[in-house]
Amino acid sequence: MTLHEFVQQCINGLSLGSTYALLALGLAMLFSIMGLINFAHGELLTIGGYVMWTLLHHDVSWALVVPATLLATTLAAVAMERIAFRPLRGASIETLLVTSFALAFFIQTVLQIGVSAEPEPIAHTGWSDRGYSVGPYTIGLIQIITTAVTFAVLVALVVFLRRTLLGVSIRAAAEDFAVVRLMGIPAGRVVVAAFALSGLLAGIASLLFFASAGSVSPTSGTAPVVAAFIAVVLGGLGNLAGAVVGGYVLGFADQILAAVHSSTILQFHDAVVLAILIGLLLLRPQGLVGRSRGLA
Amino acid sequence: MWWPLRSAAGAALVCAGLVLVAVWGWVRGGDHSKLTHFFINVTIVVALQSFSGNSGILSFGHMALFGTGAYVAGILTLDPALKATYLTSLPHFLQSWNPHWWIALALAAAAGGALALLSGIPILRLDGASAVIAILALLLIADVVFGAWTGVTRGGAGLIGLPPEATMSRALVFALAAVVVARVFKDSKTGLLLRASREDAFSAASVGVAVRAYRVRAWVLSGVIAGAAGALFGWWIGTISPTDFFLAPTFALIVMFIVGGKRTVAGAVVGAALVTLIQEQVRQYEDSSVHLGVLTIHRLTGLTQLVLVLMILLVMYARPEGIVGREEPDETILRFVRGRAA
């Protein structure tokens, strides 16, 4: 691989990693606060995709599609918390995990029966496959938008988490929920805020993902969310900064390996990426950013 | 009494139940296919129980082990004429070799165990939720390999025309063997220390329990049983493709495991019975349409899944420890009898 190809793949990896980072951040937030590995996070992405499909199908302008999608995924996340997870507060990690797995299948099945099991086309936007040449490199407009939006969101999120009471409560709850409650912060508000925030991040990821994916099906959310799981573990489970790092590492690894692989191995690309990441965890079981807390 | 014998005797109650179901099938005659499916489900969920039930690490990866068994046994026993047409990248000696079913099954079990050993050593270095996700990654890797290795697995087109070697009596024998082995393992020293680590891994490690090594042992045993179950599954269903071993069957397996009660072998069997009943009874309605006033639904694809979702949510909210609960039924009976005697 030449240096030129390497840089090109890094550019591609930057936008792919951005999508993973947005999803991973939402997952890491919920895990660190309440020990929930939220399988149904991918279904937030899918719900966003179906909202986009419905609105674009009826020729609604993008100026409305964007807020509507974000609102839908945020509300869906809050509804998930209220209906499925609030009755289980304080339950074991395993109970929460199984419930979220069941919830994911429930949403998928409802979409299968209610809409269709087949993929629905999302109208192409015209601008989403436009590309620019910068020197020897090609950069897609959607890649620029994805990366720029993600960076903006990350900056906004850092400001929110550091400067507002709710944000500080969320960060504190990620460290030690019990102490936060002893400090007189209402637990319910922190959990709902975390869910809403994870829904908002999933909505942004959804807009960026489906603008280039071109179609949405009931199982669209599964592959990206599993990738985001891997990113979360890679960064150090429950570590917010680690989740972002994990997302980008996964994005870069994916794109760079895709360029290295010959066509025969390319079919096994996803398997190779996952195997390498498991290998990385073998060296650092606590994740790339995390501190060691494992069994001796 | 020597402890393995006592454990095996304890499993007798569950085994008697399985034999009764089989006898009922023989007496009634007719379709034994559903009962064979039930016994195969018992075997795979008992495999899951022997790892996840004892170690407390929920595995989303058992379908990788199960699928490996199914593909190994299926490829070995496929008609050599079909092998030559379908499986072009198969090594030459496998093209012509057509082993007896039990040799193929033994190799499938060995393959399940080997994959478990190979994957378990790195994956089980992780702990808790990280281990859960790494095991899920194993499922994804297996799915990619089953789908992309077309010269050996025929990929998404599926391996067609597997010989019907999974008779009801064979499936019954393996289900019984799995139940006894899982119960003896649970009561063994490894099983006991593993269960201690499930309650508190740090405390167990602090008193010298080699938590990781015990987890790997359970994972390998589980892989062997799952590989054997997979072989029977392939022969039972006749056609296998990667989707038979991906998320939807993983979900059904988790439901069996959780609903019955994850801590006991008896619970695994009860869960398998309930889920098989739903799978076999609800599936026939999936093609029907429903009229709800103005709303008409043309095909109820995924109705089975919906019923499974409702079932597991009910258990999660009402009785998280599952139907059977914390004790094997023979332990409950024994405690009851002793309580009366005292």
XYZ file of C-alpha atoms in Angstrom:
638
model
C 0.000 0.000 0.000
C 1.345 3.392 -0.949
C 1.277 6.387 1.341
C -1.307 7.908 -0.965
C -3.687 4.947 -0.532
C -3.060 4.976 3.205
C -4.076 8.620 3.526
C -7.122 8.036 1.329
C -8.250 5.142 3.535
C -7.684 7.249 6.638
C -10.009 9.880 5.166
C -12.622 7.175 4.578
C -11.995 5.755 8.041
C -12.547 9.162 9.617
C -16.158 9.356 8.423
C -16.933 5.682 9.136
C -15.357 6.051 12.573
C -17.494 9.146 13.213
C -20.699 7.129 12.806
C -19.363 4.414 15.117
C -18.247 7.019 17.639
C -21.722 8.609 17.799
C -23.347 5.210 18.415
C -20.642 4.045 20.808
C -20.961 7.213 22.878
C -24.676 6.611 23.471
C -24.031 2.987 24.387
C -21.162 3.843 26.736
C -23.245 6.465 28.523
C -26.053 4.033 29.314
C -23.636 1.291 30.291
C -21.650 3.429 32.673
C -24.723 4.877 34.373
C -26.957 1.837 34.730
C -24.995 -1.189 33.567
C -27.153 -1.560 30.482
C -25.705 -3.047 27.288
C -28.448 -1.696 25.064
C -29.022 -4.047 22.136
C -32.043 -1.965 21.167
C -29.764 1.001 20.411
C -29.529 -0.242 16.824
C -33.303 -0.082 16.584
C -33.150 3.648 17.347
C -31.011 3.922 14.224
C -33.569 1.853 12.302
C -36.483 3.951 13.584
C -34.646 7.078 12.421
C -34.223 5.431 9.014
C -37.939 4.665 8.732
C -38.873 8.226 9.703
C -36.542 9.506 6.980
C -38.014 7.034 4.476
C -41.604 8.053 5.275
C -40.932 11.797 5.109
C -38.691 11.733 2.026
C -41.220 9.462 0.343
C -43.766 12.279 0.753
C -41.313 14.900 -0.575
C -40.838 16.657 2.748
C -37.827 18.993 2.629
C -34.569 18.156 4.442
C -35.034 21.201 6.679
C -37.943 19.307 8.261
C -36.584 15.773 7.925
C -33.577 16.518 10.143
C -35.445 17.822 13.227
C -38.220 15.242 12.799
C -35.750 12.344 12.742
C -33.861 13.649 15.760
C -37.112 14.162 17.652
C -38.353 10.670 16.748
C -35.216 8.843 17.919
C -34.980 10.921 21.104
C -38.626 10.224 21.950
C -38.185 6.549 21.087
C -35.205 6.335 23.459
C -37.153 8.029 26.262
C -40.119 5.721 25.612
C -37.800 2.710 25.815
C -36.614 3.866 29.212
C -40.109 4.562 30.485
C -41.762 1.360 29.237
C -39.068 -1.291 29.229
C -36.247 -0.300 31.560
C -37.760 1.766 34.376
C -39.579 -1.243 35.869
C -36.217 -3.010 35.939
C -34.152 -0.321 37.642
C -31.573 -1.903 39.889
C -31.882 -5.260 38.128
C -28.774 -7.269 37.265
C -26.704 -6.534 34.146
C -27.912 -9.815 32.692
C -31.613 -9.001 33.169
C -31.145 -5.611 31.480
C -29.146 -7.182 28.663
C -31.737 -9.855 27.933
C -34.559 -7.314 28.115
C -32.825 -5.022 25.617
C -32.147 -7.997 23.322
C -35.851 -8.920 23.461
C -36.822 -5.283 22.904
C -34.624 -5.140 19.791
C -36.350 -8.222 18.378
C -39.747 -6.802 19.314
C -39.143 -3.588 17.353
C -37.731 -5.529 14.402
C -40.735 -7.846 14.294
C -43.220 -4.993 14.577
C -41.504 -3.248 11.661
C -41.507 -6.531 9.708
C -45.221 -7.067 10.224
C -46.233 -3.407 10.088
C -44.101 -2.221 7.157
C -42.271 -5.009 5.362
C -39.350 -7.357 5.824
C -37.891 -6.058 2.550
C -35.573 -3.023 2.408
C -37.266 0.282 1.550
C -35.341 2.704 -0.675
C -34.435 6.071 0.825
C -34.615 8.683 -1.890
C -31.160 9.735 -2.983
C -30.388 13.267 -2.076
C -28.308 14.243 -5.080
C -25.657 15.792 -2.859
C -24.835 12.647 -0.912
C -22.661 11.065 -3.602
C -20.986 14.294 -4.689
C -17.218 14.238 -4.230
C -14.332 16.710 -4.273
C -10.746 16.258 -5.381
C -8.160 17.711 -3.041
C -4.776 17.112 -4.623
C -4.570 13.387 -5.304
C -7.387 12.569 -2.821
C -11.117 12.180 -3.295
C -13.389 13.272 -0.474
C -17.122 12.684 -0.588
C -19.380 15.516 0.522
C -21.190 13.107 2.852
C -17.817 12.212 4.429
C -17.078 15.891 5.056
C -20.528 16.432 6.528
C -20.306 13.295 8.692
C -16.913 14.193 10.103
C -17.737 17.867 10.621
C -21.087 17.152 12.267
C -19.530 14.538 14.556
C -16.765 16.905 15.655
C -19.320 19.648 16.282
C -21.482 17.235 18.278
C -18.497 16.076 20.311
C -17.534 19.662 21.163
C -21.131 20.482 22.110
C -21.309 17.324 24.194
C -18.093 18.144 26.045
C -19.452 21.619 26.825
C -22.760 20.137 27.982
C -21.102 17.464 30.131
C -18.693 19.950 31.740
C -20.666 23.166 32.070
C -24.239 22.212 32.970
C -25.519 20.646 36.183
C -27.298 17.878 34.282
C -24.172 17.153 32.249
C -21.965 17.026 35.340
C -24.545 14.738 37.008
C -24.403 12.384 34.050
C -20.611 12.262 34.146
C -20.652 11.752 37.895
C -23.302 9.042 37.591
C -21.089 7.271 35.075
C -18.425 7.118 37.781
C -20.581 6.244 40.777
C -24.368 6.439 40.604
C -24.921 5.766 44.294
C -22.863 8.782 45.376
C -24.656 11.031 42.864
C -27.958 10.078 44.450
C -26.564 10.771 47.918
C -25.656 14.270 46.686
C -29.347 14.914 46.146
C -29.431 14.632 42.365
C -32.719 12.991 41.291
C -31.777 9.627 39.804
C -34.739 9.510 37.443
C -33.787 12.776 35.771
C -30.204 11.652 35.148
C -31.305 8.341 33.625
C -33.943 9.945 31.388
C -31.442 12.581 30.278
C -28.900 9.893 29.435
C -31.473 7.985 27.396
C -32.605 11.148 25.606
C -29.012 12.054 24.835
C -28.242 8.559 23.523
C -31.395 8.783 21.365
C -30.318 12.180 20.018
C -26.846 10.842 19.161
C -28.423 7.783 17.494
C -30.662 10.163 15.502
C -27.654 12.121 14.222
C -25.914 8.836 13.346
C -29.116 7.725 11.644
C -29.274 10.803 9.389
C -25.631 10.441 8.391
C -25.845 6.660 7.963
C -29.018 6.446 5.865
C -28.195 9.462 3.671
C -25.475 7.288 2.157
C -26.829 3.770 2.808
C -29.713 4.264 0.371
C -32.203 1.871 1.965
C -33.625 0.869 5.334
C -34.861 -2.559 6.508
C -35.993 -3.834 9.915
C -32.506 -5.241 10.564
C -30.492 -2.230 9.269
C -29.466 -1.225 12.767
C -27.912 -4.530 13.806
C -24.551 -4.379 12.027
C -23.668 -0.765 12.967
C -24.672 -1.244 16.604
C -22.637 -4.413 16.951
C -19.675 -2.511 15.519
C -20.364 0.171 18.107
C -20.389 -2.490 20.857
C -16.944 -3.544 19.743
C -15.853 0.104 19.756
C -17.127 0.506 23.323
C -15.242 -2.558 24.556
C -12.162 -1.502 22.623
C -12.166 1.923 24.254
C -12.649 0.503 27.723
C -16.190 -0.395 28.735
C -18.170 2.508 30.102
C -15.440 5.067 29.393
C -16.984 7.942 27.395
C -13.770 9.239 25.848
C -12.726 5.634 25.239
C -15.910 4.981 23.266
C -15.042 7.787 20.854
C -11.449 6.548 20.525
C -12.733 2.981 20.013
C -15.129 4.162 17.299
C -12.369 5.877 15.348
C -9.901 2.995 15.797
C -12.538 0.622 14.447
C -13.292 2.941 11.506
C -9.606 3.294 10.570
C -8.870 -0.428 11.029
C -11.835 -1.326 8.864
C -10.900 0.952 5.959
C -7.152 0.353 6.033
C -7.577 -3.436 6.133
C -10.072 -3.223 3.268
C -7.334 -1.661 1.134
C -4.730 -4.230 2.187
C -6.859 -7.304 1.615
C -6.741 -9.191 -1.624
C -10.092 -10.006 -3.212
C -10.219 -13.520 -1.714
C -9.727 -12.278 1.833
C -12.037 -9.326 1.235
C -15.040 -11.630 1.571
C -13.872 -12.393 5.103
C -13.097 -8.736 5.797
C -15.494 -8.261 8.736
C -14.291 -11.479 10.350
C -10.650 -10.414 10.052
C -11.358 -6.974 11.556
C -13.201 -8.533 14.504
C -10.501 -11.151 15.056
C -7.800 -8.468 15.108
C -9.787 -6.380 17.586
C -10.250 -9.402 19.855
C -6.503 -9.888 19.539
C -5.997 -6.264 20.643
C -8.173 -6.925 23.679
C -5.965 -9.887 24.469
C -3.111 -7.415 24.934
C -5.216 -4.818 26.751
C -8.289 -6.490 28.287
C -9.175 -3.216 30.026
C -9.468 -1.452 26.651
C -7.246 1.106 24.954
C -8.158 3.951 27.325
C -9.489 2.171 30.401
C -7.768 1.437 33.666
C -7.232 -2.155 34.696
C -9.922 -3.431 37.024
C -9.973 -7.049 35.875
C -9.359 -10.276 37.720
C -5.721 -10.841 38.490
C -22.658 -42.538 47.529
C -19.879 -41.588 45.097
C -20.738 -38.010 44.021
C -20.892 -38.391 40.196
C -23.294 -41.268 40.676
C -25.395 -39.160 43.033
C -25.512 -36.312 40.504
C -26.430 -38.700 37.706
C -29.183 -40.102 39.900
C -30.331 -36.533 40.490
C -30.566 -36.027 36.737
C -32.692 -39.181 36.497
C -35.872 -37.222 37.173
C -35.288 -34.972 34.160
C -34.175 -37.939 32.043
C -37.314 -39.850 32.971
C -39.334 -36.876 31.749
C -37.527 -36.903 28.398
C -37.984 -40.670 28.016
C -41.687 -40.310 28.831
C -42.066 -37.712 26.071
C -40.349 -40.102 23.636
C -42.530 -43.048 24.710
C -45.607 -40.873 24.254
C -44.336 -40.129 20.724
C -43.834 -43.800 19.922
C -47.225 -44.843 21.275
C -49.017 -42.090 19.415
C -47.106 -42.774 16.206
C -47.203 -40.106 13.521
C -44.830 -37.162 13.251
C -41.652 -37.756 15.236
C -39.930 -34.799 13.596
C -41.227 -32.322 16.193
C -40.022 -34.493 19.068
C -36.621 -34.841 17.395
C -36.514 -31.034 17.191
C -37.335 -30.898 20.899
C -34.493 -33.268 21.836
C -32.032 -31.309 19.707
C -33.176 -28.088 21.401
C -32.671 -29.758 24.791
C -29.115 -30.694 23.844
C -28.099 -27.213 22.663
C -29.709 -25.364 25.572
C -28.079 -27.753 28.040
C -24.770 -26.937 26.326
C -25.470 -23.230 26.899
C -26.478 -23.907 30.499
C -23.268 -25.758 31.318
C -21.281 -22.636 30.408
C -23.528 -19.648 31.082
C -25.498 -21.157 33.960
C -22.375 -22.007 35.929
C -20.105 -19.104 34.989
C -22.760 -16.383 34.901
C -21.457 -15.057 31.550
C -24.372 -15.007 29.134
C -23.186 -16.372 25.791
C -24.564 -14.963 22.549
C -22.037 -17.095 20.680
C -23.301 -20.646 21.070
C -24.795 -20.642 17.598
C -21.206 -20.306 16.285
C -20.277 -23.577 18.011
C -23.588 -25.192 17.049
C -23.213 -24.060 13.422
C -19.644 -25.342 13.256
C -20.897 -28.776 14.326
C -23.713 -28.651 11.787
C -21.398 -27.678 8.917
C -18.666 -30.201 9.826
C -21.107 -33.113 10.090
C -23.136 -31.938 7.097
C -20.121 -31.581 4.805
C -18.713 -34.945 5.876
C -21.915 -36.886 5.305
C -23.102 -35.130 2.148
C -23.528 -37.427 -0.871
C -20.086 -37.483 -2.643
C -21.756 -36.670 -5.963
C -23.243 -33.494 -4.439
C -19.917 -32.632 -2.783
C -18.184 -32.681 -6.166
C -20.712 -30.220 -7.638
C -21.290 -27.910 -4.650
C -18.143 -27.849 -2.618
C -15.377 -27.124 -5.063
C -12.721 -25.987 -2.557
C -13.092 -29.016 -0.326
C -9.775 -30.893 0.113
C -9.598 -33.989 -2.053
C -9.652 -36.596 0.718
C -12.860 -35.054 2.101
C -14.478 -35.133 -1.346
C -14.298 -38.912 -1.499
C -14.552 -39.798 2.206
C -18.069 -40.523 3.336
C -17.890 -41.509 7.007
C -20.501 -43.223 9.124
C -22.872 -40.829 10.945
C -21.384 -41.383 14.385
C -17.861 -40.673 13.153
C -19.127 -37.452 11.576
C -20.911 -36.580 14.815
C -17.799 -37.265 16.890
C -15.783 -35.009 14.568
C -18.462 -32.311 14.774
C -18.284 -32.448 18.571
C -14.494 -32.295 18.401
C -14.694 -29.300 16.048
C -17.073 -27.540 18.455
C -14.647 -28.214 21.301
C -11.637 -27.096 19.265
C -13.289 -23.830 18.237
C -14.272 -23.277 21.868
C -10.706 -23.847 23.065
C -9.256 -21.599 20.370
C -11.745 -18.781 20.985
C -12.068 -19.248 24.735
C -8.423 -18.618 25.597
C -8.417 -15.034 24.278
C -12.105 -14.164 24.819
C -12.387 -15.410 28.379
C -9.489 -13.220 29.452
C -12.172 -10.559 29.407
C -14.660 -10.254 32.207
C -18.348 -9.445 32.634
C -19.938 -7.300 29.948
C -16.738 -7.189 27.846
C -16.751 -10.977 27.662
C -20.414 -10.924 26.598
C -19.612 -8.585 23.704
C -16.470 -10.484 22.674
C -18.506 -13.711 22.556
C -21.041 -11.874 20.395
C -18.138 -10.928 18.110
C -17.381 -14.654 17.789
C -20.934 -15.169 16.494
C -20.379 -12.457 13.876
C -17.053 -13.930 12.804
C -18.669 -17.357 12.408
C -21.526 -15.843 10.414
C -19.101 -14.158 8.009
C -17.113 -17.382 7.583
C -20.222 -19.562 7.044
C -21.489 -17.047 4.479
C -18.270 -16.205 2.625
C -16.452 -19.533 2.462
C -18.608 -20.585 -0.480
C -16.296 -23.330 -1.765
C -16.781 -25.256 1.474
C -20.114 -24.150 2.963
C -21.913 -23.057 -0.215
C -22.536 -19.718 1.570
C -25.948 -18.127 1.552
C -27.266 -20.631 -0.999
C -27.204 -23.185 1.796
C -25.992 -26.735 2.106
C -28.797 -28.807 0.603
C -29.585 -32.509 0.816
C -28.059 -33.528 4.134
C -28.849 -37.172 4.926
C -31.669 -37.683 7.491
C -29.428 -39.308 10.102
C -31.084 -37.577 13.085
C -33.732 -40.090 14.104
C -35.774 -39.469 17.237
C -34.028 -42.215 19.225
C -30.568 -40.866 18.369
C -31.612 -37.333 19.332
C -33.068 -38.710 22.571
C -29.849 -40.539 23.448
C -27.785 -37.372 22.960
C -30.258 -35.239 24.914
C -30.083 -37.707 27.830
C -26.285 -37.821 27.647
C -26.099 -34.014 27.590
C -28.402 -33.718 30.619
C -26.367 -36.197 32.665
C -22.991 -34.729 31.653
C -24.141 -31.166 32.370
C -25.491 -32.178 35.776
C -22.359 -34.067 36.776
C -20.259 -31.119 35.579
C -22.372 -28.695 37.598
C -21.831 -30.750 40.767
C -18.123 -31.377 40.087
C -15.364 -29.388 41.749
C -14.902 -27.263 38.610
C -18.646 -26.633 38.433
C -18.882 -25.731 42.101
C -15.946 -23.299 42.013
C -17.289 -21.793 38.806
C -20.654 -21.229 40.479
C -18.834 -19.587 43.365
C -17.144 -17.244 40.885
C -20.535 -16.503 39.334
C -21.753 -15.170 42.684
C -18.614 -13.130 43.299
C -15.682 -13.445 40.917
C -13.342 -11.308 43.021
C -13.967 -13.214 46.238
C -13.556 -16.530 44.447
C -10.284 -15.383 42.869
C -9.070 -14.088 46.236
C -9.360 -17.548 47.802
C -7.387 -19.116 44.974
C -10.018 -20.122 42.428
C -8.493 -19.973 38.928
C -11.611 -18.321 37.539
C -10.369 -17.986 33.963
C -9.150 -21.559 33.658
C -12.451 -22.915 34.989
C -14.398 -20.711 32.592
C -12.372 -22.045 29.665
C -13.053 -25.636 30.789
C -16.796 -25.021 30.907
C -16.673 -23.242 27.543
C -14.882 -26.200 25.911
C -17.281 -28.761 27.397
C -20.124 -26.580 26.189
C -18.533 -26.425 22.733
C -18.336 -30.215 22.501
C -22.017 -30.656 23.399
C -23.035 -27.799 21.089
C -21.031 -29.307 18.206
C -22.803 -32.656 18.619
C -26.187 -30.918 18.824
C -25.352 -28.968 15.658
C -24.586 -32.184 13.758
C -28.001 -33.589 14.698
C -29.679 -30.298 13.797
C -28.214 -30.280 10.283
C -29.367 -33.852 9.642
C -32.772 -33.099 11.107
C -33.496 -29.964 9.078
C -31.815 -31.229 5.872
C -30.716 -27.799 4.610
C -28.482 -25.388 6.480
C -27.521 -21.815 5.663
C -25.787 -19.085 7.720
C -29.097 -17.541 8.899
C -29.868 -20.805 10.757
C -27.010 -19.903 13.102
C -27.304 -16.134 13.463
C -29.281 -13.752 15.644
C -32.832 -15.089 15.427
C -31.899 -18.640 16.520
C -29.571 -17.116 19.127
C -32.551 -15.251 20.536
C -34.679 -18.417 20.627
C -31.845 -20.197 22.433
C -31.495 -17.401 25.013
C -35.265 -17.515 25.597
C -35.124 -21.275 26.266
C -32.247 -20.763 28.655
C -33.725 -17.843 30.609
C -37.391 -18.848 30.727
C -36.755 -22.277 32.204
C -34.265 -20.995 34.731
C -30.600 -20.472 33.993
C -29.156 -21.979 37.128
C -30.460 -25.504 36.654
C -30.206 -28.234 34.046
C -33.889 -29.014 34.640
C -34.683 -25.380 33.849
C -32.900 -25.675 30.514
C -35.052 -28.680 29.627
C -38.275 -26.932 30.666
C -37.300 -23.884 28.586
C -36.538 -26.055 25.567
C -39.952 -27.719 25.915
C -41.814 -24.401 26.039
C -39.954 -22.793 23.162
C -40.183 -25.872 20.930
C -43.914 -26.007 21.586
C -44.252 -22.360 20.533
C -41.973 -22.757 17.510
C -43.900 -25.782 16.256
C -47.406 -24.503 17.057
C -47.182 -20.810 16.137
C -45.201 -21.234 12.906
C -48.267 -22.545 11.044
C -50.032 -19.192 11.526
C -47.165 -17.126 10.127
C -48.563 -17.209 6.584
C -52.095 -16.260 7.568
C -53.523 -12.755 7.377
C -55.344 -10.809 10.074
C -58.158 -8.263 9.798
C -58.366 -5.703 12.577
C -61.190 -3.401 11.501
C -59.689 -1.165 8.825
C -56.223 -2.601 9.265
C -55.313 -5.753 7.352
C -52.005 -7.487 7.930
C -51.170 -9.822 5.076
C -48.402 -11.929 6.493
C -47.500 -12.472 10.111
C -43.782 -12.982 9.449
C -42.015 -13.211 12.756
C -45.067 -14.099 14.833
C -43.052 -16.837 16.580
C -40.455 -14.251 17.462
C -43.099 -11.911 18.844
C -44.474 -14.656 21.107
C -40.943 -15.434 22.314
C -40.358 -11.741 23.069
C -43.534 -11.525 25.136
C -42.661 -14.732 26.950
C -39.183 -13.609 27.947
C -40.338 -10.128 28.976
C -42.995 -11.707 31.193
C -40.340 -13.845 32.853
C -37.914 -10.899 33.206
C -40.506 -8.756 34.990
C -42.298 -11.420 37.013
C -39.754 -14.142 37.776
C -36.190 -13.288 36.643
C -34.800 -16.540 38.046
C -36.950 -18.540 35.594
C -39.653 -21.152 36.028
C -37.564 -23.781 37.794
C -35.689 -21.310 39.986
C -32.522 -21.913 41.964
C -32.626 -25.624 42.724
C -32.812 -28.771 40.642
C -36.187 -30.491 41.259
C -34.536 -33.511 42.896
C -32.751 -31.169 45.333
C -36.081 -29.554 46.214
C -37.702 -32.944 46.778
C -34.773 -34.187 48.844
C -34.808 -31.070 51.003
C -38.542 -31.463 51.509
C -38.242 -35.137 52.480
C -35.334 -34.455 54.855
C -37.194 -31.554 56.405
C -40.096 -33.863 57.185
C -37.815 -36.538 58.615
C -36.068 -34.191 61.008
